[in-house]
Amino acid sequence: MNSGTMTRDRQPLAPPGATASPSARAGFRARLETVLATAFGAIFLGLAAVVAIETISRKLFNVSLQGADELGGYALAVGSTLAFSLALLGRNHIRVDVFHDRFPPRVQALLNWISIVSLAVFALFIAWVAFKVIQDTTAYRSTAQTPWATPLIIPQGVWYAGLVIFALVACALAWRATRLLLGGDTRTLNSDFHPKSAKEELKEELDDLKARQHAEGAAR
């Protein structure tokens, strides 16, 4: 094989410092959302199964697991931290945008940057405060005041992991918004970080409805 053929067959290398393409970022975000949503759904499906078993055992055998309510609290705590990240990735956090669209694009970009950076700072603060809770739990070897006497470091550790994921996602988005702002790419900044409009929410609902109808038709 001659050198000309080798040159044609090789793929060009990305230059040093090159950023990921928009499609690559979208794919990674979609995979992350899928993982978080799957974990969120699995938690509450498992809780539903435990509650069902608890109800049946009480009604038929007069036996109680004595822990369904405790697991429900843990599921709510862990599920809420996962929901924070899901809402952030889907731009579902509520923002007051009465005057947002009336401002010039540069002002909108600045407001969008302030929004995501403020959220990242808040997420870091929550993670820091939660770490103090983990430290106290470890130091005192705290257990739940329930029949199971669960070591609280177990549910709190999972809860804290969810908060750390939320902080990392928020910081990554804030870093990207900062790079876009400093690079003067206000169009991309506004496109990716502006408040979700009613039209976007309606389009998402219609797309989801079409997907469910397609799935039901395929199942039949």
mmCIF file of C-alpha atoms in Angstrom:
data_model
loop_
_atom_site.group_PDB
_atom_site.id
_atom_site.type_symbol
_atom_site.label_atom_id
_atom_site.label_comp_id
_atom_site.label_asym_id
_atom_site.label_seq_id
_atom_site.Cartn_x
_atom_site.Cartn_y
_atom_site.Cartn_z
ATOM 1 C CA MET A 1 0.000 0.000 0.000
ATOM 2 C CA ASN A 2 1.519 3.334 -1.055
ATOM 3 C CA SER A 3 1.674 6.471 1.068
ATOM 4 C CA GLY A 4 -1.116 8.147 -0.908
ATOM 5 C CA THR A 5 -3.544 5.345 -0.027
ATOM 6 C CA MET A 6 -2.530 5.485 3.622
ATOM 7 C CA THR A 7 -3.167 9.214 3.694
ATOM 8 C CA ARG A 8 -6.628 8.809 2.201
ATOM 9 C CA ASP A 9 -7.576 5.972 4.591
ATOM 10 C CA ARG A 10 -6.561 7.731 7.772
ATOM 11 C CA GLN A 11 -9.069 9.857 9.642
ATOM 12 C CA PRO A 12 -7.915 13.393 10.468
ATOM 13 C CA LEU A 13 -6.959 13.849 14.078
ATOM 14 C CA ALA A 14 -8.802 16.453 16.149
ATOM 15 C CA PRO A 15 -6.618 19.448 16.982
ATOM 16 C CA PRO A 16 -5.394 19.760 20.562
ATOM 17 C CA GLY A 17 -7.939 21.468 22.794
ATOM 18 C CA ALA A 18 -10.812 20.808 20.402
ATOM 19 C CA THR A 19 -14.199 20.662 22.075
ATOM 20 C CA ALA A 20 -16.775 17.964 21.608
ATOM 21 C CA SER A 21 -19.251 18.430 18.779
ATOM 22 C CA PRO A 22 -22.841 19.465 19.572
ATOM 23 C CA SER A 23 -24.067 15.998 18.573
ATOM 24 C CA ALA A 24 -21.579 14.359 20.962
ATOM 25 C CA ARG A 25 -22.668 16.641 23.803
ATOM 26 C CA ALA A 26 -26.322 15.952 23.063
ATOM 27 C CA GLY A 27 -25.673 12.218 22.998
ATOM 28 C CA PHE A 28 -23.841 12.297 26.331
ATOM 29 C CA ARG A 29 -26.598 14.395 27.883
ATOM 30 C CA ALA A 30 -29.247 11.992 26.594
ATOM 31 C CA ARG A 31 -27.354 8.995 28.014
ATOM 32 C CA LEU A 32 -26.937 10.714 31.369
ATOM 33 C CA GLU A 33 -30.635 11.582 31.489
ATOM 34 C CA THR A 34 -31.496 7.973 30.633
ATOM 35 C CA VAL A 35 -29.299 6.617 33.428
ATOM 36 C CA LEU A 36 -30.694 9.034 36.016
ATOM 37 C CA ALA A 37 -34.288 8.493 34.917
ATOM 38 C CA THR A 38 -33.825 4.712 35.004
ATOM 39 C CA ALA A 39 -32.403 4.895 38.523
ATOM 40 C CA PHE A 40 -35.239 7.195 39.580
ATOM 41 C CA GLY A 41 -37.864 4.843 38.171
ATOM 42 C CA ALA A 42 -36.203 1.749 39.648
ATOM 43 C CA ILE A 43 -36.218 3.299 43.123
ATOM 44 C CA PHE A 44 -39.934 3.963 43.119
ATOM 45 C CA LEU A 45 -40.833 0.715 41.382
ATOM 46 C CA GLY A 46 -38.952 -1.088 44.130
ATOM 47 C CA LEU A 47 -40.750 0.972 46.749
ATOM 48 C CA ALA A 48 -44.101 0.156 45.142
ATOM 49 C CA ALA A 49 -43.260 -3.555 45.284
ATOM 50 C CA VAL A 50 -42.338 -3.316 48.972
ATOM 51 C CA VAL A 51 -45.567 -1.451 49.783
ATOM 52 C CA ALA A 52 -47.602 -4.042 47.873
ATOM 53 C CA ILE A 53 -45.932 -6.909 49.739
ATOM 54 C CA GLU A 54 -46.449 -5.084 53.038
ATOM 55 C CA THR A 55 -50.147 -4.536 52.303
ATOM 56 C CA ILE A 56 -50.774 -8.135 51.211
ATOM 57 C CA SER A 57 -48.892 -9.622 54.163
ATOM 58 C CA ARG A 58 -50.848 -7.481 56.598
ATOM 59 C CA LYS A 59 -54.219 -8.305 55.082
ATOM 60 C CA LEU A 60 -53.707 -12.029 54.529
ATOM 61 C CA PHE A 61 -51.191 -13.106 57.163
ATOM 62 C CA ASN A 62 -51.310 -10.321 59.759
ATOM 63 C CA VAL A 63 -47.544 -9.883 59.367
ATOM 64 C CA SER A 64 -45.761 -6.579 58.876
ATOM 65 C CA LEU A 65 -42.333 -5.891 57.425
ATOM 66 C CA GLN A 66 -42.137 -2.873 59.752
ATOM 67 C CA GLY A 67 -40.055 -0.881 57.311
ATOM 68 C CA ALA A 68 -42.114 0.239 54.333
ATOM 69 C CA ASP A 69 -42.562 3.737 55.716
ATOM 70 C CA GLU A 70 -38.828 3.965 56.460
ATOM 71 C CA LEU A 71 -37.933 2.888 52.930
ATOM 72 C CA GLY A 72 -40.448 5.384 51.591
ATOM 73 C CA GLY A 73 -38.584 8.219 53.293
ATOM 74 C CA TYR A 74 -35.262 7.053 51.922
ATOM 75 C CA ALA A 75 -36.712 6.677 48.417
ATOM 76 C CA LEU A 76 -38.156 10.181 48.515
ATOM 77 C CA ALA A 77 -34.843 11.672 49.677
ATOM 78 C CA VAL A 78 -32.726 9.879 47.072
ATOM 79 C CA GLY A 79 -35.282 10.302 44.293
ATOM 80 C CA SER A 80 -35.479 14.044 44.874
ATOM 81 C CA THR A 81 -31.716 14.463 44.425
ATOM 82 C CA LEU A 82 -31.883 12.580 41.118
ATOM 83 C CA ALA A 83 -34.830 14.741 40.094
ATOM 84 C CA PHE A 84 -32.694 17.852 40.666
ATOM 85 C CA SER A 85 -30.244 16.720 37.976
ATOM 86 C CA LEU A 86 -32.993 15.564 35.615
ATOM 87 C CA ALA A 87 -34.780 18.901 35.893
ATOM 88 C CA LEU A 88 -31.519 20.750 35.296
ATOM 89 C CA LEU A 89 -30.630 18.741 32.191
ATOM 90 C CA GLY A 90 -34.150 19.197 30.829
ATOM 91 C CA ARG A 91 -34.284 22.924 31.703
ATOM 92 C CA ASN A 92 -37.352 22.288 33.848
ATOM 93 C CA HIS A 93 -36.393 24.439 36.812
ATOM 94 C CA ILE A 94 -38.834 27.329 37.137
ATOM 95 C CA ARG A 95 -37.588 30.778 36.135
ATOM 96 C CA VAL A 96 -39.497 34.051 36.154
ATOM 97 C CA ASP A 97 -39.230 35.063 32.497
ATOM 98 C CA VAL A 98 -41.874 37.778 32.152
ATOM 99 C CA PHE A 99 -39.389 40.282 30.722
ATOM 100 C CA HIS A 100 -36.712 37.880 29.539
ATOM 101 C CA ASP A 101 -37.737 37.777 25.872
ATOM 102 C CA ARG A 102 -38.081 41.564 25.748
ATOM 103 C CA PHE A 103 -34.383 42.136 26.391
ATOM 104 C CA PRO A 104 -31.695 42.269 23.669
ATOM 105 C CA PRO A 105 -29.867 38.990 22.977
ATOM 106 C CA ARG A 106 -26.750 40.107 24.858
ATOM 107 C CA VAL A 107 -28.739 40.914 27.981
ATOM 108 C CA GLN A 108 -30.584 37.608 27.688
ATOM 109 C CA ALA A 109 -27.237 35.814 27.453
ATOM 110 C CA LEU A 110 -26.005 37.557 30.598
ATOM 111 C CA LEU A 111 -29.177 36.651 32.490
ATOM 112 C CA ASN A 112 -28.961 33.035 31.335
ATOM 113 C CA TRP A 113 -25.335 32.890 32.451
ATOM 114 C CA ILE A 114 -26.192 34.364 35.867
ATOM 115 C CA SER A 115 -28.992 31.824 36.219
ATOM 116 C CA ILE A 116 -26.881 28.720 35.635
ATOM 117 C CA VAL A 117 -23.895 30.021 37.609
ATOM 118 C CA SER A 118 -26.141 30.878 40.572
ATOM 119 C CA LEU A 119 -27.628 27.400 40.438
ATOM 120 C CA ALA A 120 -24.149 25.845 40.362
ATOM 121 C CA VAL A 121 -23.105 27.885 43.421
ATOM 122 C CA PHE A 122 -26.281 26.808 45.215
ATOM 123 C CA ALA A 123 -25.659 23.149 44.301
ATOM 124 C CA LEU A 124 -22.111 23.358 45.668
ATOM 125 C CA PHE A 125 -23.412 24.933 48.872
ATOM 126 C CA ILE A 126 -25.958 22.138 49.333
ATOM 127 C CA ALA A 127 -23.259 19.510 48.743
ATOM 128 C CA TRP A 128 -20.995 21.195 51.291
ATOM 129 C CA VAL A 129 -23.735 21.342 53.943
ATOM 130 C CA ALA A 130 -24.691 17.716 53.230
ATOM 131 C CA PHE A 131 -21.065 16.682 53.695
ATOM 132 C CA LYS A 132 -21.205 18.115 57.207
ATOM 133 C CA VAL A 133 -24.234 15.893 57.865
ATOM 134 C CA ILE A 134 -22.314 12.863 56.584
ATOM 135 C CA GLN A 135 -19.394 13.734 58.860
ATOM 136 C CA ASP A 136 -21.657 13.931 61.929
ATOM 137 C CA THR A 137 -23.380 10.672 61.037
ATOM 138 C CA THR A 138 -20.027 8.925 60.679
ATOM 139 C CA ALA A 139 -18.651 10.392 63.899
ATOM 140 C CA TYR A 140 -21.685 9.428 66.000
ATOM 141 C CA ARG A 141 -22.447 6.192 64.128
ATOM 142 C CA SER A 142 -26.075 7.253 63.993
ATOM 143 C CA THR A 143 -28.831 4.732 63.389
ATOM 144 C CA ALA A 144 -32.488 5.208 62.493
ATOM 145 C CA GLN A 145 -34.954 5.143 65.374
ATOM 146 C CA THR A 146 -36.964 2.388 63.705
ATOM 147 C CA PRO A 147 -37.325 -1.383 64.202
ATOM 148 C CA TRP A 148 -34.665 -1.941 61.550
ATOM 149 C CA ALA A 149 -32.188 0.436 63.271
ATOM 150 C CA THR A 150 -30.649 1.153 59.862
ATOM 151 C CA PRO A 151 -27.161 2.724 59.985
ATOM 152 C CA LEU A 152 -27.923 6.179 58.616
ATOM 153 C CA ILE A 153 -24.658 6.374 56.711
ATOM 154 C CA ILE A 154 -26.134 3.971 54.122
ATOM 155 C CA PRO A 155 -29.192 5.993 53.006
ATOM 156 C CA GLN A 156 -27.425 9.285 53.641
ATOM 157 C CA GLY A 157 -24.468 8.150 51.542
ATOM 158 C CA VAL A 158 -26.720 7.432 48.566
ATOM 159 C CA TRP A 159 -28.548 10.725 49.173
ATOM 160 C CA TYR A 160 -25.237 12.582 49.257
ATOM 161 C CA ALA A 161 -24.099 10.901 46.033
ATOM 162 C CA GLY A 162 -27.216 12.266 44.329
ATOM 163 C CA LEU A 163 -26.397 15.768 45.577
ATOM 164 C CA VAL A 164 -22.826 15.452 44.319
ATOM 165 C CA ILE A 165 -24.100 14.405 40.891
ATOM 166 C CA PHE A 166 -26.373 17.456 40.879
ATOM 167 C CA ALA A 167 -23.458 19.722 41.809
ATOM 168 C CA LEU A 168 -21.202 18.227 39.113
ATOM 169 C CA VAL A 169 -23.872 18.592 36.424
ATOM 170 C CA ALA A 170 -24.579 22.186 37.464
ATOM 171 C CA CYS A 171 -20.887 23.081 37.493
ATOM 172 C CA ALA A 172 -20.311 21.485 34.084
ATOM 173 C CA LEU A 173 -23.180 23.467 32.591
ATOM 174 C CA ALA A 174 -22.004 26.664 34.304
ATOM 175 C CA TRP A 175 -18.504 26.127 32.896
ATOM 176 C CA ARG A 176 -19.880 25.670 29.401
ATOM 177 C CA ALA A 177 -22.076 28.765 29.717
ATOM 178 C CA THR A 178 -19.056 30.760 30.909
ATOM 179 C CA ARG A 179 -17.000 29.646 27.916
ATOM 180 C CA LEU A 180 -19.812 30.599 25.556
ATOM 181 C CA LEU A 181 -20.186 34.008 27.206
ATOM 182 C CA LEU A 182 -16.471 34.778 27.123
ATOM 183 C CA GLY A 183 -16.294 33.546 23.535
ATOM 184 C CA GLY A 184 -19.108 35.880 22.510
ATOM 185 C CA ASP A 185 -21.343 33.025 21.322
ATOM 186 C CA THR A 186 -24.540 34.543 22.686
ATOM 187 C CA ARG A 187 -26.722 32.681 20.188
ATOM 188 C CA THR A 188 -25.657 29.241 21.448
ATOM 189 C CA LEU A 189 -25.774 30.432 25.058
ATOM 190 C CA ASN A 190 -29.329 31.661 24.661
ATOM 191 C CA SER A 191 -30.350 28.555 22.731
ATOM 192 C CA ASP A 192 -29.051 26.131 25.371
ATOM 193 C CA PHE A 193 -29.782 28.014 28.595
ATOM 194 C CA HIS A 194 -32.847 30.175 28.032
ATOM 195 C CA PRO A 195 -36.041 29.449 30.014
ATOM 196 C CA LYS A 196 -38.153 26.764 28.396
ATOM 197 C CA SER A 197 -41.087 28.356 26.576
ATOM 198 C CA ALA A 198 -44.666 27.128 26.501
ATOM 199 C CA LYS A 199 -44.205 26.166 22.835
ATOM 200 C CA GLU A 200 -41.217 23.978 23.701
ATOM 201 C CA GLU A 201 -43.113 22.282 26.511
ATOM 202 C CA LEU A 202 -46.082 21.676 24.203
ATOM 203 C CA LYS A 203 -43.802 20.233 21.516
ATOM 204 C CA GLU A 204 -42.203 17.875 24.051
ATOM 205 C CA GLU A 205 -45.615 16.673 25.215
ATOM 206 C CA LEU A 206 -46.785 16.085 21.630
ATOM 207 C CA ASP A 207 -43.564 14.238 20.759
ATOM 208 C CA ASP A 208 -43.963 12.093 23.866
ATOM 209 C CA LEU A 209 -47.581 11.371 22.940
ATOM 210 C CA LYS A 210 -46.568 10.320 19.434
ATOM 211 C CA ALA A 211 -43.849 8.067 20.843
ATOM 212 C CA ARG A 212 -46.316 6.370 23.209
ATOM 213 C CA GLN A 213 -48.857 5.911 20.427
ATOM 214 C CA HIS A 214 -46.171 4.431 18.183
ATOM 215 C CA ALA A 215 -45.085 2.059 20.963
ATOM 216 C CA GLU A 216 -48.669 0.963 21.573
ATOM 217 C CA GLY A 217 -49.215 0.392 17.845
ATOM 218 C CA ALA A 218 -46.035 -1.671 17.604
ATOM 219 C CA ALA A 219 -47.099 -3.757 20.623
ATOM 220 C CA ARG A 220 -50.418 -4.606 18.948
#
